[in-house]
Amino acid sequence: MRDLFDRIIENKGPLGKWASQAEGYFVFPKLEGPISNRMKFQGKDVITWSINDYLGLANLPEIKKVDGEAALEHGAAYPMGARMMSGHTDFHEQLQNELAEK
């Protein structure tokens, strides 16, 4: 029986076409430009689904300032992503409630 990894190296499948451009890994697309909800991949504009910047506000100076202050006060390792998977904190609920009041 051949090793599973040998089989994968031989036939990377449809995502494997990027392996030569992704340092040998299956898919590590190298994005270009400022971190945002839209970046470039191989010179083409693409939507960046993995960035928590759906509205494109993360690079605004005001947001960067407040984000830095919050990281200094509370740290930068709070749960991210889907709350059902990673949970949330009192800070998340407070923000949600404040936004709902506006």
PDB file of C-alpha atoms in Angstrom:
ATOM      1  CA  MET A   1       0.000   0.000   0.000  1.00  0.00           C
ATOM      2  CA  ARG A   2       1.367   3.392  -0.965  1.00  0.00           C
ATOM      3  CA  ASP A   3       1.562   6.177   1.558  1.00  0.00           C
ATOM      4  CA  LEU A   4      -1.285   8.680   1.356  1.00  0.00           C
ATOM      5  CA  PHE A   5       1.173  11.564   1.096  1.00  0.00           C
ATOM      6  CA  ASP A   6       2.964   9.950  -1.850  1.00  0.00           C
ATOM      7  CA  ARG A   7      -0.380   9.689  -3.644  1.00  0.00           C
ATOM      8  CA  ILE A   8      -1.145  13.346  -2.926  1.00  0.00           C
ATOM      9  CA  ILE A   9       2.273  14.456  -4.215  1.00  0.00           C
ATOM     10  CA  GLU A  10       1.664  12.557  -7.459  1.00  0.00           C
ATOM     11  CA  ASN A  11      -1.857  13.881  -8.011  1.00  0.00           C
ATOM     12  CA  LYS A  12      -2.625  17.131  -6.273  1.00  0.00           C
ATOM     13  CA  GLY A  13      -6.083  17.418  -7.841  1.00  0.00           C
ATOM     14  CA  PRO A  14      -7.719  20.631  -9.065  1.00  0.00           C
ATOM     15  CA  LEU A  15      -6.260  22.797  -6.309  1.00  0.00           C
ATOM     16  CA  GLY A  16      -2.797  21.379  -6.871  1.00  0.00           C
ATOM     17  CA  LYS A  17      -2.319  23.509  -9.986  1.00  0.00           C
ATOM     18  CA  TRP A  18      -1.373  26.341  -7.633  1.00  0.00           C
ATOM     19  CA  ALA A  19       1.307  24.303  -5.829  1.00  0.00           C
ATOM     20  CA  SER A  20       4.135  25.543  -8.060  1.00  0.00           C
ATOM     21  CA  GLN A  21       3.100  29.124  -7.303  1.00  0.00           C
ATOM     22  CA  ALA A  22       2.437  28.518  -3.617  1.00  0.00           C
ATOM     23  CA  GLU A  23       5.780  27.307  -2.297  1.00  0.00           C
ATOM     24  CA  GLY A  24       4.796  23.664  -2.855  1.00  0.00           C
ATOM     25  CA  TYR A  25       1.632  23.822  -0.805  1.00  0.00           C
ATOM     26  CA  PHE A  26      -1.792  23.108  -2.196  1.00  0.00           C
ATOM     27  CA  VAL A  27      -3.225  26.602  -1.964  1.00  0.00           C
ATOM     28  CA  PHE A  28      -1.549  29.614  -0.446  1.00  0.00           C
ATOM     29  CA  PRO A  29      -2.517  32.374  -2.829  1.00  0.00           C
ATOM     30  CA  LYS A  30      -0.210  35.338  -2.467  1.00  0.00           C
ATOM     31  CA  LEU A  31      -2.403  38.413  -2.179  1.00  0.00           C
ATOM     32  CA  GLU A  32      -1.102  41.838  -3.120  1.00  0.00           C
ATOM     33  CA  GLY A  33      -1.890  45.323  -1.896  1.00  0.00           C
ATOM     34  CA  PRO A  34      -3.124  46.735   1.391  1.00  0.00           C
ATOM     35  CA  ILE A  35      -5.047  44.285   3.569  1.00  0.00           C
ATOM     36  CA  SER A  36      -8.664  44.911   2.675  1.00  0.00           C
ATOM     37  CA  ASN A  37     -11.887  43.254   1.576  1.00  0.00           C
ATOM     38  CA  ARG A  38     -10.609  43.573  -2.002  1.00  0.00           C
ATOM     39  CA  MET A  39      -7.021  42.784  -2.931  1.00  0.00           C
ATOM     40  CA  LYS A  40      -5.126  41.556  -5.975  1.00  0.00           C
ATOM     41  CA  PHE A  41      -4.169  37.987  -6.896  1.00  0.00           C
ATOM     42  CA  GLN A  42      -1.820  37.620  -9.861  1.00  0.00           C
ATOM     43  CA  GLY A  43      -2.659  41.200 -10.833  1.00  0.00           C
ATOM     44  CA  LYS A  44      -6.442  40.670 -10.839  1.00  0.00           C
ATOM     45  CA  ASP A  45      -8.874  42.270  -8.393  1.00  0.00           C
ATOM     46  CA  VAL A  46     -10.412  39.656  -6.099  1.00  0.00           C
ATOM     47  CA  ILE A  47     -12.735  39.663  -3.094  1.00  0.00           C
ATOM     48  CA  THR A  48     -10.842  38.664   0.037  1.00  0.00           C
ATOM     49  CA  TRP A  49     -13.284  36.378   1.858  1.00  0.00           C
ATOM     50  CA  SER A  50     -11.014  35.656   4.811  1.00  0.00           C
ATOM     51  CA  ILE A  51     -10.627  39.250   5.984  1.00  0.00           C
ATOM     52  CA  ASN A  52     -12.903  40.597   8.707  1.00  0.00           C
ATOM     53  CA  ASP A  53     -13.290  43.853   6.811  1.00  0.00           C
ATOM     54  CA  TYR A  54     -16.536  43.367   4.922  1.00  0.00           C
ATOM     55  CA  LEU A  55     -17.279  47.083   4.752  1.00  0.00           C
ATOM     56  CA  GLY A  56     -13.740  48.133   3.853  1.00  0.00           C
ATOM     57  CA  LEU A  57     -13.303  50.271   6.972  1.00  0.00           C
ATOM     58  CA  ALA A  58     -10.263  48.589   8.575  1.00  0.00           C
ATOM     59  CA  ASN A  59      -7.662  50.890   7.017  1.00  0.00           C
ATOM     60  CA  LEU A  60      -9.350  54.135   8.035  1.00  0.00           C
ATOM     61  CA  PRO A  61      -7.049  56.082  10.397  1.00  0.00           C
ATOM     62  CA  GLU A  62      -9.778  56.353  13.050  1.00  0.00           C
ATOM     63  CA  ILE A  63     -10.357  52.594  13.035  1.00  0.00           C
ATOM     64  CA  LYS A  64      -6.630  51.804  13.186  1.00  0.00           C
ATOM     65  CA  LYS A  65      -6.223  54.152  16.161  1.00  0.00           C
ATOM     66  CA  VAL A  66      -9.097  52.654  18.161  1.00  0.00           C
ATOM     67  CA  ASP A  67      -8.072  49.112  17.183  1.00  0.00           C
ATOM     68  CA  GLY A  68      -4.523  49.729  18.441  1.00  0.00           C
ATOM     69  CA  GLU A  69      -5.791  51.223  21.689  1.00  0.00           C
ATOM     70  CA  ALA A  70      -8.120  48.266  22.259  1.00  0.00           C
ATOM     71  CA  ALA A  71      -5.291  45.787  21.576  1.00  0.00           C
ATOM     72  CA  LEU A  72      -3.056  47.545  24.102  1.00  0.00           C
ATOM     73  CA  GLU A  73      -5.792  47.469  26.735  1.00  0.00           C
ATOM     74  CA  HIS A  74      -7.326  44.039  26.094  1.00  0.00           C
ATOM     75  CA  GLY A  75      -4.795  42.088  24.018  1.00  0.00           C
ATOM     76  CA  ALA A  76      -5.171  40.847  20.466  1.00  0.00           C
ATOM     77  CA  ALA A  77      -6.151  37.215  20.961  1.00  0.00           C
ATOM     78  CA  TYR A  78      -9.924  37.509  21.219  1.00  0.00           C
ATOM     79  CA  PRO A  79     -12.106  34.990  19.358  1.00  0.00           C
ATOM     80  CA  MET A  80     -12.542  35.737  15.674  1.00  0.00           C
ATOM     81  CA  GLY A  81     -14.653  34.201  12.958  1.00  0.00           C
ATOM     82  CA  ALA A  82     -18.049  32.589  13.398  1.00  0.00           C
ATOM     83  CA  ARG A  83     -19.269  32.954  16.962  1.00  0.00           C
ATOM     84  CA  MET A  84     -20.841  29.497  16.853  1.00  0.00           C
ATOM     85  CA  MET A  85     -17.367  28.046  16.321  1.00  0.00           C
ATOM     86  CA  SER A  86     -15.100  30.322  18.334  1.00  0.00           C
ATOM     87  CA  GLY A  87     -17.418  31.879  20.892  1.00  0.00           C
ATOM     88  CA  HIS A  88     -17.578  35.514  21.899  1.00  0.00           C
ATOM     89  CA  THR A  89     -17.047  37.763  24.899  1.00  0.00           C
ATOM     90  CA  ASP A  90     -18.928  40.416  26.858  1.00  0.00           C
ATOM     91  CA  PHE A  91     -17.187  42.989  24.643  1.00  0.00           C
ATOM     92  CA  HIS A  92     -18.793  41.460  21.543  1.00  0.00           C
ATOM     93  CA  GLU A  93     -22.243  41.574  23.160  1.00  0.00           C
ATOM     94  CA  GLN A  94     -21.713  45.162  24.309  1.00  0.00           C
ATOM     95  CA  LEU A  95     -20.752  46.281  20.800  1.00  0.00           C
ATOM     96  CA  GLN A  96     -23.679  44.395  19.279  1.00  0.00           C
ATOM     97  CA  ASN A  97     -26.109  46.042  21.694  1.00  0.00           C
ATOM     98  CA  GLU A  98     -24.636  49.523  21.120  1.00  0.00           C
ATOM     99  CA  LEU A  99     -24.902  49.123  17.356  1.00  0.00           C
ATOM    100  CA  ALA A 100     -28.485  47.854  17.629  1.00  0.00           C
ATOM    101  CA  GLU A 101     -29.471  51.030  19.515  1.00  0.00           C
ATOM    102  CA  LYS A 102     -28.307  53.333  16.699  1.00  0.00           C
TER     103      LYS A 102
END
